[in-house]
Short mmCIF file of C-alpha atoms in Angstrom, two decimals:
data_model
loop_
_atom_site.label_atom_id
_atom_site.label_comp_id
_atom_site.label_asym_id
_atom_site.label_seq_id
_atom_site.Cartn_x
_atom_site.Cartn_y
_atom_site.Cartn_z
CA MET A 263 89.82 123.31 88.63
CA SER A 264 90.01 119.56 87.99
CA LEU A 265 93.44 118.02 88.44
CA ILE A 266 92.83 115.79 85.42
CA SER A 267 93.04 117.03 81.84
CA PRO A 268 89.94 116.70 79.63
CA ALA A 269 91.77 114.20 77.39
CA CYS A 270 92.64 111.96 80.34
CA ARG A 271 89.14 112.27 81.73
CA ASP A 272 87.65 111.20 78.39
CA ALA A 273 90.09 108.32 78.07
CA LEU A 274 89.25 107.14 81.58
CA GLN A 275 85.53 107.17 80.78
CA HIS A 276 86.04 105.26 77.52
CA TRP A 277 88.07 102.64 79.40
CA LEU A 278 85.37 102.26 82.05
CA ASP A 279 82.73 101.95 79.34
CA SER A 280 84.75 99.17 77.74
CA LEU A 281 85.00 97.38 81.09
CA GLY A 282 81.23 97.38 81.41
CA ALA A 283 80.47 96.44 77.82
CA LEU A 284 83.21 93.93 77.05
CA ALA A 285 84.50 92.62 80.37
CA GLY A 286 81.16 92.65 82.15
CA ARG A 287 82.56 94.41 85.22
CA SER A 288 79.93 95.49 87.72
CA GLU A 289 79.07 99.11 88.46
CA ASN A 290 80.70 98.80 91.88
CA THR A 291 83.93 97.58 90.28
CA GLN A 292 83.86 100.40 87.74
CA THR A 293 83.29 102.95 90.50
CA ALA A 294 86.25 101.58 92.48
CA TYR A 295 88.48 101.62 89.38
CA ARG A 296 87.42 105.17 88.56
CA GLY A 297 88.46 106.33 92.01
CA ASP A 298 91.77 104.45 91.92
CA VAL A 299 92.85 105.78 88.51
CA THR A 300 91.57 109.29 89.25
CA ASP A 301 93.68 109.38 92.42
CA PHE A 302 96.71 108.22 90.42
CA LEU A 303 96.24 110.84 87.70
CA SER A 304 95.71 113.56 90.32
CA PHE A 305 98.94 112.57 92.04
CA MET A 306 100.85 112.81 88.77
CA THR A 307 99.44 116.31 88.22
CA LEU A 308 100.76 117.42 91.61
CA HIS A 309 103.99 115.48 91.12
CA TYR A 310 104.77 117.36 87.91
CA SER A 311 103.01 120.59 88.96
CA GLU A 312 100.88 120.50 85.82
CA ARG A 313 97.95 118.54 84.45
CA GLN A 314 99.03 115.44 82.59
CA GLY A 315 97.78 114.95 79.05
CA LEU A 316 97.89 111.64 77.23
CA ALA A 317 101.34 112.36 75.80
CA ALA A 318 102.72 113.09 79.27
CA LEU A 319 101.23 109.87 80.66
CA ALA A 320 103.22 107.94 78.05
CA ARG A 321 106.44 109.34 79.59
CA ILE A 322 105.82 108.22 83.18
CA THR A 323 108.91 106.50 84.58
CA VAL A 324 109.66 103.81 87.13
CA SER A 325 110.77 106.60 89.49
CA ASP A 326 107.37 108.27 89.11
CA MET A 327 105.64 105.01 89.97
CA ARG A 328 107.79 104.58 93.07
CA ALA A 329 106.96 108.14 94.15
CA TRP A 330 103.23 107.42 93.78
CA MET A 331 103.43 104.20 95.76
CA ALA A 332 105.49 105.85 98.50
CA ASP A 333 102.93 108.65 98.72
CA GLN A 334 100.12 106.12 99.04
CA ARG A 335 101.83 104.23 101.83
CA ALA A 336 102.65 107.49 103.64
CA SER A 337 98.95 108.38 103.42
CA GLY A 338 98.06 105.20 105.30
CA VAL A 339 97.01 103.04 102.34
CA GLY A 340 97.59 99.40 103.23
CA ALA A 341 99.47 96.90 101.08
CA ARG A 342 96.30 95.10 99.99
CA SER A 343 94.55 98.34 98.99
CA LEU A 344 97.64 99.60 97.17
CA ALA A 345 97.88 96.34 95.24
CA ARG A 346 94.27 96.82 94.14
CA LYS A 347 94.94 100.43 93.10
CA LEU A 348 98.02 99.37 91.14
CA SER A 349 96.02 96.65 89.39
CA ALA A 350 93.47 99.26 88.25
CA VAL A 351 96.21 101.61 87.03
CA LYS A 352 97.92 98.81 85.11
CA SER A 353 94.65 97.78 83.49
CA PHE A 354 94.00 101.37 82.40
CA TYR A 355 97.55 101.75 81.06
CA ARG A 356 97.42 98.49 79.17
CA TRP A 357 94.24 99.67 77.43
CA LEU A 358 95.59 103.21 76.87
CA SER A 359 98.92 102.04 75.44
CA GLU A 360 97.16 99.85 72.87
CA ARG A 361 94.91 102.77 71.95
CA GLU A 362 97.64 105.45 71.81
CA GLY A 363 100.55 103.29 70.69
CA PHE A 364 103.11 103.91 73.45
CA GLU A 365 105.29 101.60 75.54
CA PRO A 366 103.73 101.01 79.01
CA THR A 367 106.57 98.96 80.51
CA ALA A 368 107.39 101.45 83.29
CA VAL A 369 103.87 101.10 84.68
CA LEU A 370 103.23 97.44 83.92
CA SER A 371 106.57 96.30 85.40
CA THR A 372 105.83 97.95 88.77
CA ARG A 373 105.60 95.28 91.44
CA ALA A 374 102.68 95.20 93.80
CA PRO A 375 103.49 95.25 97.52
CA LYS A 376 103.44 91.87 99.19
CA PHE A 377 100.64 91.10 101.60
CA THR A 378 99.20 88.07 103.30
CA LYS A 379 95.94 87.06 101.73
CA LYS A 380 93.14 86.75 104.24
CA LEU A 381 91.67 83.30 104.48
CA PRO A 382 87.88 82.95 104.32
CA ARG A 383 86.30 82.91 107.79
CA PRO A 384 83.51 80.32 107.69
CA LEU A 385 81.20 79.41 110.54
CA ALA A 386 81.34 75.98 112.11
CA GLU A 387 78.52 73.68 111.04
CA ASP A 388 76.67 73.96 114.35
CA ALA A 389 77.14 77.75 114.34
CA ALA A 390 75.68 78.00 110.82
CA ARG A 391 72.61 76.05 111.92
CA ALA A 392 72.30 78.13 115.07
CA MET A 393 72.56 81.31 113.01
CA ILE A 394 69.58 80.33 110.85
CA GLU A 395 67.54 79.37 113.92
CA THR A 396 68.41 82.60 115.74
CA VAL A 397 67.71 84.83 112.73
CA GLU A 398 64.11 83.56 112.88
CA LEU A 399 63.73 85.03 116.36
CA GLN A 400 64.78 88.59 115.51
CA SER A 401 61.39 89.89 114.35
CA THR A 402 57.94 89.81 115.90
CA ASN A 403 56.47 89.86 112.40
CA ASP A 404 56.00 86.29 111.16
CA TRP A 405 56.46 87.06 107.46
CA VAL A 406 59.62 89.10 108.09
CA SER A 407 61.08 86.25 110.14
CA ALA A 408 60.20 83.80 107.37
CA ARG A 409 61.81 86.10 104.80
CA ASP A 410 65.05 86.45 106.74
CA VAL A 411 65.28 82.69 107.28
CA ALA A 412 64.67 82.09 103.57
CA VAL A 413 67.47 84.45 102.57
CA VAL A 414 70.10 83.10 104.98
CA THR A 415 69.13 79.53 104.09
CA LEU A 416 69.81 80.32 100.43
CA LEU A 417 73.17 81.88 101.32
CA TYR A 418 74.26 78.83 103.27
CA GLY A 419 72.41 76.12 101.35
CA CYS A 420 73.32 77.31 97.85
CA GLY A 421 76.49 79.34 98.39
CA LEU A 422 74.92 82.49 96.97
CA ARG A 423 76.25 85.99 97.39
CA ILE A 424 73.71 88.22 99.10
CA SER A 425 73.36 90.27 95.90
CA GLU A 426 72.54 87.07 93.99
CA ALA A 427 69.89 85.98 96.48
CA LEU A 428 68.26 89.41 96.46
CA SER A 429 68.29 89.56 92.66
CA LEU A 430 65.82 86.66 92.45
CA THR A 431 62.41 87.67 91.13
CA GLY A 432 58.88 86.37 91.22
CA ALA A 433 59.66 84.49 88.00
CA ASP A 434 61.99 82.23 90.03
CA ALA A 435 59.20 81.13 92.39
CA PRO A 436 58.47 78.47 93.37
CA LEU A 437 62.15 77.66 93.39
CA PRO A 438 63.08 74.78 91.08
CA GLU A 439 65.58 72.06 91.92
CA THR A 440 68.29 74.09 90.17
CA LEU A 441 68.71 77.83 89.75
CA ARG A 442 70.52 79.70 86.99
CA ILE A 443 72.50 82.41 88.77
CA VAL A 444 74.23 85.33 87.07
CA GLY A 445 77.18 86.29 89.26
CA LYS A 446 80.13 88.65 89.04
CA GLY A 447 81.18 89.66 85.55
CA GLY A 448 77.96 88.24 84.13
CA LYS A 449 79.24 84.70 84.72
CA GLU A 450 76.37 82.21 84.77
CA ARG A 451 76.26 79.05 86.83
CA ILE A 452 73.73 76.36 87.73
CA VAL A 453 73.18 75.88 91.46
CA PRO A 454 71.24 72.99 93.02
CA VAL A 455 68.59 74.13 95.50
CA LEU A 456 68.24 72.03 98.63
CA PRO A 457 64.72 70.99 99.71
CA ALA A 458 65.23 72.97 102.93
CA ALA A 459 65.89 76.14 100.94
CA ARG A 460 62.85 75.59 98.70
CA ALA A 461 60.70 74.95 101.76
CA ALA A 462 61.96 78.12 103.48
CA VAL A 463 61.17 80.24 100.41
CA ASP A 464 57.74 78.61 100.01
CA HIS A 465 56.97 79.39 103.66
CA TYR A 466 57.98 83.02 103.17
CA LEU A 467 55.83 83.34 100.05
CA ARG A 468 52.77 81.99 101.87
CA LEU A 469 53.14 84.64 104.59
CA CYS A 470 54.36 87.61 102.52
CA PRO A 471 51.59 90.27 102.40
CA HIS A 472 52.90 91.84 99.20
CA PRO A 473 51.65 90.37 95.89
CA GLN A 474 54.30 88.65 93.83
CA ALA A 475 54.96 89.58 90.22
CA ARG A 476 57.32 87.93 87.75
CA ASP A 477 59.28 91.14 87.19
CA LYS A 478 59.43 92.18 90.87
CA ALA A 479 61.95 91.25 93.55
CA LEU A 480 61.21 87.94 95.23
CA PHE A 481 62.31 89.23 98.64
CA ARG A 482 60.52 92.37 99.78
CA GLY A 483 61.14 95.02 102.36
CA VAL A 484 58.48 95.92 104.92
CA ARG A 485 57.00 98.57 102.60
CA GLY A 486 56.94 96.25 99.62
CA GLY A 487 60.04 97.42 97.76
CA PRO A 488 63.09 95.25 97.03
CA LEU A 489 64.77 94.01 100.19
CA ASN A 490 67.87 96.02 101.07
CA PRO A 491 70.93 93.86 101.86
CA ARG A 492 71.51 95.97 104.98
CA ALA A 493 68.39 94.40 106.48
CA ILE A 494 69.96 90.93 106.30
CA GLN A 495 73.31 92.26 107.48
CA GLY A 496 71.56 93.85 110.44
CA VAL A 497 69.55 90.80 111.45
CA MET A 498 72.66 88.62 111.28
CA ALA A 499 74.57 91.14 113.39
CA LYS A 500 71.92 90.84 116.10
CA ALA A 501 71.93 87.05 115.89
CA ARG A 502 75.70 86.74 116.09
CA MET A 503 75.77 88.93 119.21
CA GLN A 504 73.24 86.64 120.86
CA LEU A 505 75.25 83.58 119.85
CA GLY A 506 78.58 85.07 120.86
CA LEU A 507 79.98 84.74 117.34
CA PRO A 508 82.72 87.03 115.98
CA ALA A 509 82.13 90.02 113.71
CA THR A 510 83.21 87.86 110.77
CA ALA A 511 79.87 86.00 110.98
CA THR A 512 78.38 88.00 108.11
CA PRO A 513 76.09 87.03 105.21
CA HIS A 514 79.17 86.38 103.07
CA ALA A 515 80.55 84.07 105.75
CA LEU A 516 77.60 81.76 105.05
CA ARG A 517 78.85 81.44 101.46
CA HIS A 518 82.32 80.62 102.83
CA SER A 519 80.69 78.09 105.16
CA PHE A 520 78.88 76.45 102.24
CA ALA A 521 82.17 75.88 100.41
CA THR A 522 84.20 74.83 103.45
CA HIS A 523 81.62 72.34 104.70
CA LEU A 524 81.30 70.78 101.24
CA LEU A 525 85.08 70.44 101.05
CA SER A 526 85.24 68.92 104.54
CA ALA A 527 82.64 66.34 103.49
CA GLY A 528 84.77 65.29 100.52
CA GLY A 529 83.43 67.63 97.84
CA ASP A 530 85.46 67.97 94.65
CA LEU A 531 87.32 71.27 94.38
CA ARG A 532 86.41 71.76 90.72
CA ALA A 533 82.74 71.14 91.47
CA ILE A 534 82.84 73.64 94.34
CA GLN A 535 84.46 76.17 91.99
CA GLU A 536 81.52 75.77 89.61
CA LEU A 537 78.97 76.05 92.41
CA LEU A 538 80.56 79.26 93.68
CA GLY A 539 81.04 80.73 90.21
CA HIS A 540 84.75 81.41 90.68
CA ALA A 541 86.51 82.28 87.44
CA SER A 542 89.79 80.89 88.74
CA LEU A 543 90.44 77.67 90.65
CA SER A 544 93.07 79.52 92.71
CA THR A 545 90.26 81.51 94.34
CA THR A 546 88.50 78.30 95.38
CA GLN A 547 91.76 76.78 96.62
CA ALA A 548 91.71 79.24 99.53
CA TYR A 549 89.18 76.89 101.12
CA THR A 550 91.70 74.05 101.16
CA ALA A 551 93.91 76.26 103.32
CA VAL A 552 90.99 76.87 105.65
CA ASP A 553 90.31 73.16 105.93
CA THR A 554 94.00 72.38 106.52
CA ALA A 555 94.22 75.08 109.18
CA ARG A 556 91.18 73.62 110.94
CA LEU A 557 92.66 70.11 110.84
CA MET A 558 95.97 71.35 112.26
CA GLU A 559 94.12 73.13 115.05
CA VAL A 560 92.34 69.89 115.98
CA TYR A 561 95.63 67.97 115.70
CA ASN A 562 97.52 70.35 117.94
CA ARG A 563 94.74 70.36 120.51
CA ALA A 564 94.03 66.64 120.59
CA HIS A 565 97.16 64.67 119.69
CA PRO A 566 99.15 63.39 122.71
CA LYS A 567 102.46 64.36 121.09
CA ALA A 568 101.33 67.79 119.84
#
């Protein structure tokens, strides 16, 4: 028997539907939120020894919230993951309280556990260049090598997420000087495309054996279907092992590298925010911490009085 009452299950689905339709949250985000809230509702069922209907959810107390958080930590859930779970629960309760007309203060006032935010881990400029060069050597098939180089060049040269690069279609080729990218939450941004990136994609298209179509994926797998992101993750894993780079040298690290290297060269933070498609400037400001940390490392290593 399900630990969640039919009324709660329906309310959860309606909330998720609203996230997709109104807030533009991705399917992956909705799936994560579903799991987080489902776990919370299941805990409350066990906590009270009965399934919780909507009326019972309105009576959840601060003590109940503390019991849930303590249970999560005892189960090995880290502070960062618990903060994410709490954020999902609060979002659901905020929506539910407006719909059902109850006071959600006990849930919304619950403080998230403190944790140290991880700084982005970019590659050094020479390591980023070496990564692109080494990726080209991972396949004996010329068109596959050209494809992989084109993808990683877009990640580093345009600051794209791997999902954004792989969502390009034949209609985007040949690449123009600027691309309209639809990122997280349906947020659109205009990204300049470097000549090197356009040249890499053009080279791939000349060698690709699969016919291009406007409504088909620009980057193809060996059998002609859309390229799976795991293929790029795998080829970068091989390249980083050959280069002696850490496990943090992933496709997403190239996006971090794009932002950090622009900032180091004097790029404007607001402009970088627009290029990355960050909804909040505070997200982009993490790169200033990276740059400051790098400068302090150089200072401590090189200054006579350090």
